[in-house]
Coordinates of C-alpha atoms in Angstrom, one line a residue:
M1 CA -197.1 -24.8 68.2
L2 CA -194.9 -23.4 65.4
K3 CA -197.0 -22.5 62.3
D4 CA -195.7 -22.5 58.7
I5 CA -196.7 -18.9 58.1
S6 CA -197.7 -15.7 60.0
I7 CA -199.8 -13.4 57.9
I8 CA -199.3 -9.9 59.3
V9 CA -202.0 -7.2 58.7
P10 CA -201.9 -3.7 60.2
S11 CA -205.6 -2.9 60.0
I12 CA -207.9 0.0 60.2
R13 CA -210.9 -1.8 58.6
P14 CA -212.1 -4.4 61.1
K15 CA -215.2 -5.1 59.1
N16 CA -213.0 -6.5 56.3
L17 CA -211.2 -9.0 58.5
I18 CA -213.6 -11.9 58.4
K19 CA -213.7 -12.0 54.7
F20 CA -209.9 -11.6 54.6
Y21 CA -209.5 -14.4 57.1
N22 CA -211.7 -16.7 54.9
S23 CA -209.5 -15.9 51.9
A24 CA -206.4 -16.9 53.9
L25 CA -208.0 -20.2 54.6
K26 CA -208.3 -20.8 50.9
G27 CA -204.7 -19.5 50.3
C28 CA -203.4 -22.0 52.9
K29 CA -205.1 -25.3 52.2
D30 CA -202.1 -27.3 53.2
A31 CA -199.9 -24.9 55.1
T32 CA -200.6 -24.0 58.7
F33 CA -201.0 -20.2 59.4
E34 CA -201.7 -17.7 62.0
L35 CA -203.2 -14.2 61.4
V36 CA -201.5 -11.4 63.3
V37 CA -203.6 -8.2 63.3
A38 CA -202.2 -4.9 64.6
S39 CA -205.0 -2.4 64.9
P40 CA -206.3 0.5 66.9
Y41 CA -209.8 -0.9 66.6
L42 CA -211.3 -4.0 68.2
I43 CA -211.5 -6.9 65.8
P44 CA -214.6 -9.0 65.3
E45 CA -215.4 -11.3 68.2
E46 CA -215.7 -14.2 65.8
L47 CA -212.0 -13.8 64.9
M48 CA -210.9 -13.4 68.5
K49 CA -212.3 -16.8 69.2
K50 CA -210.1 -18.4 66.5
G51 CA -207.2 -20.4 67.8
N52 CA -204.9 -19.0 65.0
V53 CA -205.6 -15.3 65.3
K54 CA -203.5 -12.9 67.4
F55 CA -204.5 -9.2 68.1
L56 CA -202.2 -6.4 68.9
H57 CA -204.0 -3.3 70.0
T58 CA -202.0 -0.2 69.0
Y59 CA -202.5 3.3 67.8
A60 CA -199.0 3.5 66.4
S61 CA -198.1 4.3 62.7
P62 CA -198.5 1.4 60.3
T63 CA -194.8 0.9 60.2
V64 CA -194.4 0.7 63.9
A65 CA -197.5 -1.4 64.2
F66 CA -196.1 -4.0 61.7
Q67 CA -192.7 -4.1 63.5
M68 CA -194.4 -4.6 66.8
A69 CA -196.6 -7.3 65.4
T70 CA -193.6 -9.4 64.3
Q71 CA -192.9 -10.0 68.0
L72 CA -196.1 -12.1 68.2
C73 CA -195.2 -14.3 65.3
D74 CA -194.7 -18.0 66.0
S75 CA -193.8 -19.3 62.5
E76 CA -191.1 -20.1 60.1
F77 CA -192.3 -17.6 57.4
I78 CA -194.0 -14.3 57.4
Y79 CA -196.3 -12.7 54.8
N80 CA -197.1 -9.0 54.9
T81 CA -200.3 -7.8 53.3
A82 CA -203.2 -5.4 53.9
D83 CA -206.8 -5.5 55.0
D84 CA -208.1 -4.3 51.7
C85 CA -206.9 -7.5 50.0
I86 CA -208.3 -10.9 49.2
I87 CA -205.7 -13.8 49.1
Q88 CA -206.2 -16.1 46.1
D89 CA -206.6 -19.8 46.3
G90 CA -203.5 -21.9 47.1
V91 CA -201.0 -19.1 46.7
L92 CA -199.4 -19.4 50.2
D93 CA -199.1 -23.1 49.7
L94 CA -197.4 -22.4 46.4
A95 CA -195.0 -19.9 48.0
L96 CA -194.1 -22.5 50.7
R97 CA -193.5 -25.1 48.1
M98 CA -191.2 -22.8 46.1
F99 CA -189.0 -22.3 49.2
K100 CA -188.8 -26.0 49.7
L101 CA -188.4 -27.2 46.1
L102 CA -186.5 -24.6 44.0
P103 CA -184.8 -24.4 46.5
L104 CA -184.6 -20.8 47.7
D105 CA -181.9 -19.6 50.1
Y106 CA -182.6 -18.5 53.7
K107 CA -182.1 -14.9 52.6
D108 CA -184.4 -15.0 49.5
M109 CA -187.9 -13.5 49.3
I110 CA -191.0 -14.3 47.2
N111 CA -192.8 -11.3 45.7
M112 CA -196.5 -12.0 46.2
I113 CA -197.7 -10.1 43.2
Y114 CA -201.0 -8.3 43.3
I115 CA -203.5 -6.6 41.2
E116 CA -204.8 -3.4 42.7
G117 CA -207.8 -1.2 42.1
I118 CA -210.3 -4.1 41.4
L119 CA -211.9 -4.5 44.8
D120 CA -214.3 -2.3 46.6
V121 CA -212.5 -1.2 49.7
D122 CA -215.6 -1.4 51.9
T123 CA -216.9 -4.8 50.7
L124 CA -213.8 -6.5 49.2
E125 CA -216.0 -7.5 46.2
I126 CA -214.8 -7.2 42.6
L127 CA -215.7 -3.8 41.2
P128 CA -217.8 -3.6 38.0
P129 CA -215.6 -2.7 35.0
E130 CA -216.6 1.0 34.9
R131 CA -215.2 1.5 38.4
R132 CA -211.9 -0.1 37.8
P133 CA -208.6 1.5 36.5
D134 CA -208.4 1.8 32.8
A135 CA -206.0 -1.2 32.5
Q136 CA -208.5 -3.4 34.3
K137 CA -211.7 -2.4 32.5
N138 CA -211.6 -5.2 29.9
G139 CA -210.5 -7.9 32.3
I140 CA -208.3 -8.5 35.3
T141 CA -204.8 -8.2 34.1
P142 CA -201.6 -8.5 36.2
F143 CA -198.9 -5.9 36.1
P144 CA -196.2 -6.6 33.5
D145 CA -193.0 -8.1 34.8
Y146 CA -191.1 -4.9 34.4
Y147 CA -193.4 -3.2 36.9
W148 CA -191.6 -5.0 39.7
I149 CA -188.2 -3.6 38.7
A150 CA -187.5 -0.5 40.8
H151 CA -186.1 1.6 38.0
A152 CA -189.3 1.1 36.0
H153 CA -190.6 3.8 38.2
Q154 CA -189.4 7.4 37.7
D155 CA -189.4 8.3 41.4
L156 CA -187.1 5.3 42.2
R157 CA -184.4 6.2 39.6
L158 CA -182.0 7.4 42.3
V159 CA -178.3 6.8 42.4
G160 CA -178.5 4.7 45.6
I161 CA -180.9 2.2 44.0
D162 CA -179.2 -0.5 41.8
V163 CA -180.8 -0.8 38.3
S164 CA -181.2 -4.6 38.9
W165 CA -183.1 -4.4 42.2
K166 CA -186.7 -5.5 42.4
L167 CA -189.7 -4.3 44.4
C168 CA -191.3 -6.6 46.9
M169 CA -194.3 -4.8 48.5
Q170 CA -196.0 -8.0 49.7
F171 CA -193.2 -10.4 50.7
F172 CA -193.1 -14.0 51.8
M173 CA -189.9 -14.7 53.6
K174 CA -188.2 -16.3 56.6
L175 CA -189.2 -14.6 59.8
N176 CA -185.7 -15.0 61.3
Y177 CA -184.1 -13.2 58.3
F178 CA -186.5 -10.3 58.6
L179 CA -185.4 -10.0 62.3
E180 CA -181.8 -10.4 61.4
L181 CA -181.9 -7.4 59.2
G182 CA -183.7 -5.4 61.9
G183 CA -187.0 -5.3 59.9
Y184 CA -188.3 -1.9 59.0
D185 CA -186.8 1.5 59.6
C186 CA -189.7 2.9 61.7
A187 CA -188.7 6.5 61.1
W188 CA -191.0 6.2 58.1
E189 CA -194.6 6.5 59.1
Y190 CA -196.4 4.7 56.3
Y191 CA -194.9 1.4 55.1
N192 CA -194.5 2.2 51.4
H193 CA -191.0 3.6 51.8
P194 CA -189.7 1.2 54.5
M195 CA -190.9 -1.7 52.3
H196 CA -188.7 -0.4 49.5
D197 CA -185.9 0.2 51.8
F198 CA -186.1 -3.3 53.3
A199 CA -186.1 -4.9 49.9
F200 CA -183.1 -2.8 48.8
R201 CA -181.2 -3.6 52.0
A202 CA -181.9 -7.3 51.6
Q203 CA -180.8 -7.3 48.0
A204 CA -177.6 -5.4 49.0
N205 CA -177.1 -8.3 51.4
G206 CA -177.4 -10.9 48.6
S207 CA -181.1 -11.7 48.8
K208 CA -182.8 -12.8 45.6
I209 CA -186.4 -11.7 45.0
V210 CA -188.5 -14.2 43.0
N211 CA -192.0 -13.4 41.7
L212 CA -194.8 -15.8 42.5
P213 CA -195.7 -17.2 39.1
Q214 CA -199.4 -16.3 39.6
V215 CA -201.3 -13.4 41.1
A216 CA -201.4 -13.8 44.9
V217 CA -203.8 -11.0 45.9
H218 CA -206.6 -8.8 44.6
A219 CA -206.6 -5.4 46.2
S220 CA -208.4 -2.1 46.3
H221 CA -206.8 1.2 45.7
L222 CA -207.8 4.5 47.2
H223 CA -206.9 7.7 45.4
A224 CA -205.8 11.0 46.9
N225 CA -207.8 11.9 50.0
A226 CA -210.5 9.3 49.4
G227 CA -212.0 7.5 52.4
D228 CA -209.5 7.0 55.3
H229 CA -206.5 7.6 53.0
T230 CA -205.6 11.2 54.0
P231 CA -203.0 10.4 56.8
V232 CA -201.3 7.9 54.4
L233 CA -201.1 10.5 51.6
E234 CA -199.8 13.2 53.9
S235 CA -197.0 11.0 55.3
Q236 CA -196.1 9.1 52.1
N237 CA -195.9 12.3 50.0
G238 CA -194.5 14.4 52.7
P239 CA -191.8 13.6 55.3
D240 CA -191.5 9.9 54.2
L241 CA -190.7 10.9 50.6
V242 CA -188.2 13.6 51.7
R243 CA -186.3 11.2 53.9
F244 CA -186.3 8.4 51.3
N245 CA -184.9 10.7 48.7
E246 CA -182.3 12.0 51.0
I247 CA -181.0 8.5 51.8
Y248 CA -181.2 7.0 48.3
S249 CA -179.7 10.0 46.5
K250 CA -176.3 8.8 47.8
P251 CA -174.4 6.0 46.0
N252 CA -174.5 2.6 47.7
A253 CA -177.0 3.9 50.3
A254 CA -178.4 0.4 51.1
Y255 CA -174.9 -1.1 51.7
S256 CA -174.3 1.3 54.6
R257 CA -177.6 0.4 56.3
I258 CA -178.2 -3.3 55.7
K259 CA -178.8 -4.2 59.3
L260 CA -180.8 -2.0 61.6
N261 CA -181.6 -2.2 65.3
Y262 CA -184.8 -4.2 65.3
N263 CA -186.0 -2.3 68.4
N264 CA -185.8 1.1 66.5
W265 CA -189.6 1.2 66.7
R266 CA -189.3 2.0 70.4
G267 CA -188.0 5.4 69.6
H268 CA -191.1 6.5 67.7
P269 CA -194.6 7.6 68.9
Q270 CA -197.0 5.0 70.1
I271 CA -199.9 7.2 68.9
W272 CA -199.9 8.2 65.2
S273 CA -200.9 11.8 65.4
R274 CA -201.9 12.1 61.7
R275 CA -204.8 9.8 62.4
F276 CA -205.5 9.9 66.1
D277 CA -206.0 12.5 68.8
Q278 CA -204.3 11.2 72.0
N279 CA -207.2 12.6 74.0
N280 CA -209.8 10.7 72.1
L281 CA -208.7 7.2 71.1
P282 CA -211.5 5.3 69.5
L283 CA -212.1 1.5 69.7
Q284 CA -214.2 1.5 66.5
P285 CA -213.9 3.4 63.2
N286 CA -216.0 6.5 62.9

């Protein structure tokens, strides 16, 4: 049966998923949803028994894993998020109402704004003030509105990025429109840069990005080589960054690549060598 929303989570932290799922229940009190998990690790048996949970077992990069997971979606809308997040009460219901009532166009996207650095990545509990970023020590404060404008960030002030374009790192949108644009460019390993690229291609195609009027998600934030973050840091600050800058250092870059081949993921490795040894593929985190 077609659900309202598919929540897509590339995951490497299976122990977080039950708490994440329970937060999704609170985020979707009225809407119907399915949770689509793409992970190299087996997910909790409790979740496997849920009628609205789908599991894709893959050792591919996060970008390829996400793209593959969209094939499992049976819904009108998709929402991309992460396994170090807690969805806030009623926010997915609100996003669905916004699409129906504003109304938003088929091509539009809702930016599910988040606050990062306030959760413990291992427990998904709120950190005490002394362990939070400086901006969150005296309370939990959303990013200012300008944070979601691409040119507010020095590294995104490239000639191929329009000064009016917004960021949309956790998007709520029509599944069919994501597929129509070809989804992510899976040549990027980690999905920070393909998320930006997708948002820019969509805006070049006339999509409007609207911020949810309240915080959708609380999230953790790993710094440098902390925890399991090393492969992410290596790809994001290495080849992913180089390729992104090469593309968007050219005027009108997004306009020449609005629609990609959705199956572009098939041309990329099915084992992400930065994290996994093909001769020793684990079923559980170390």
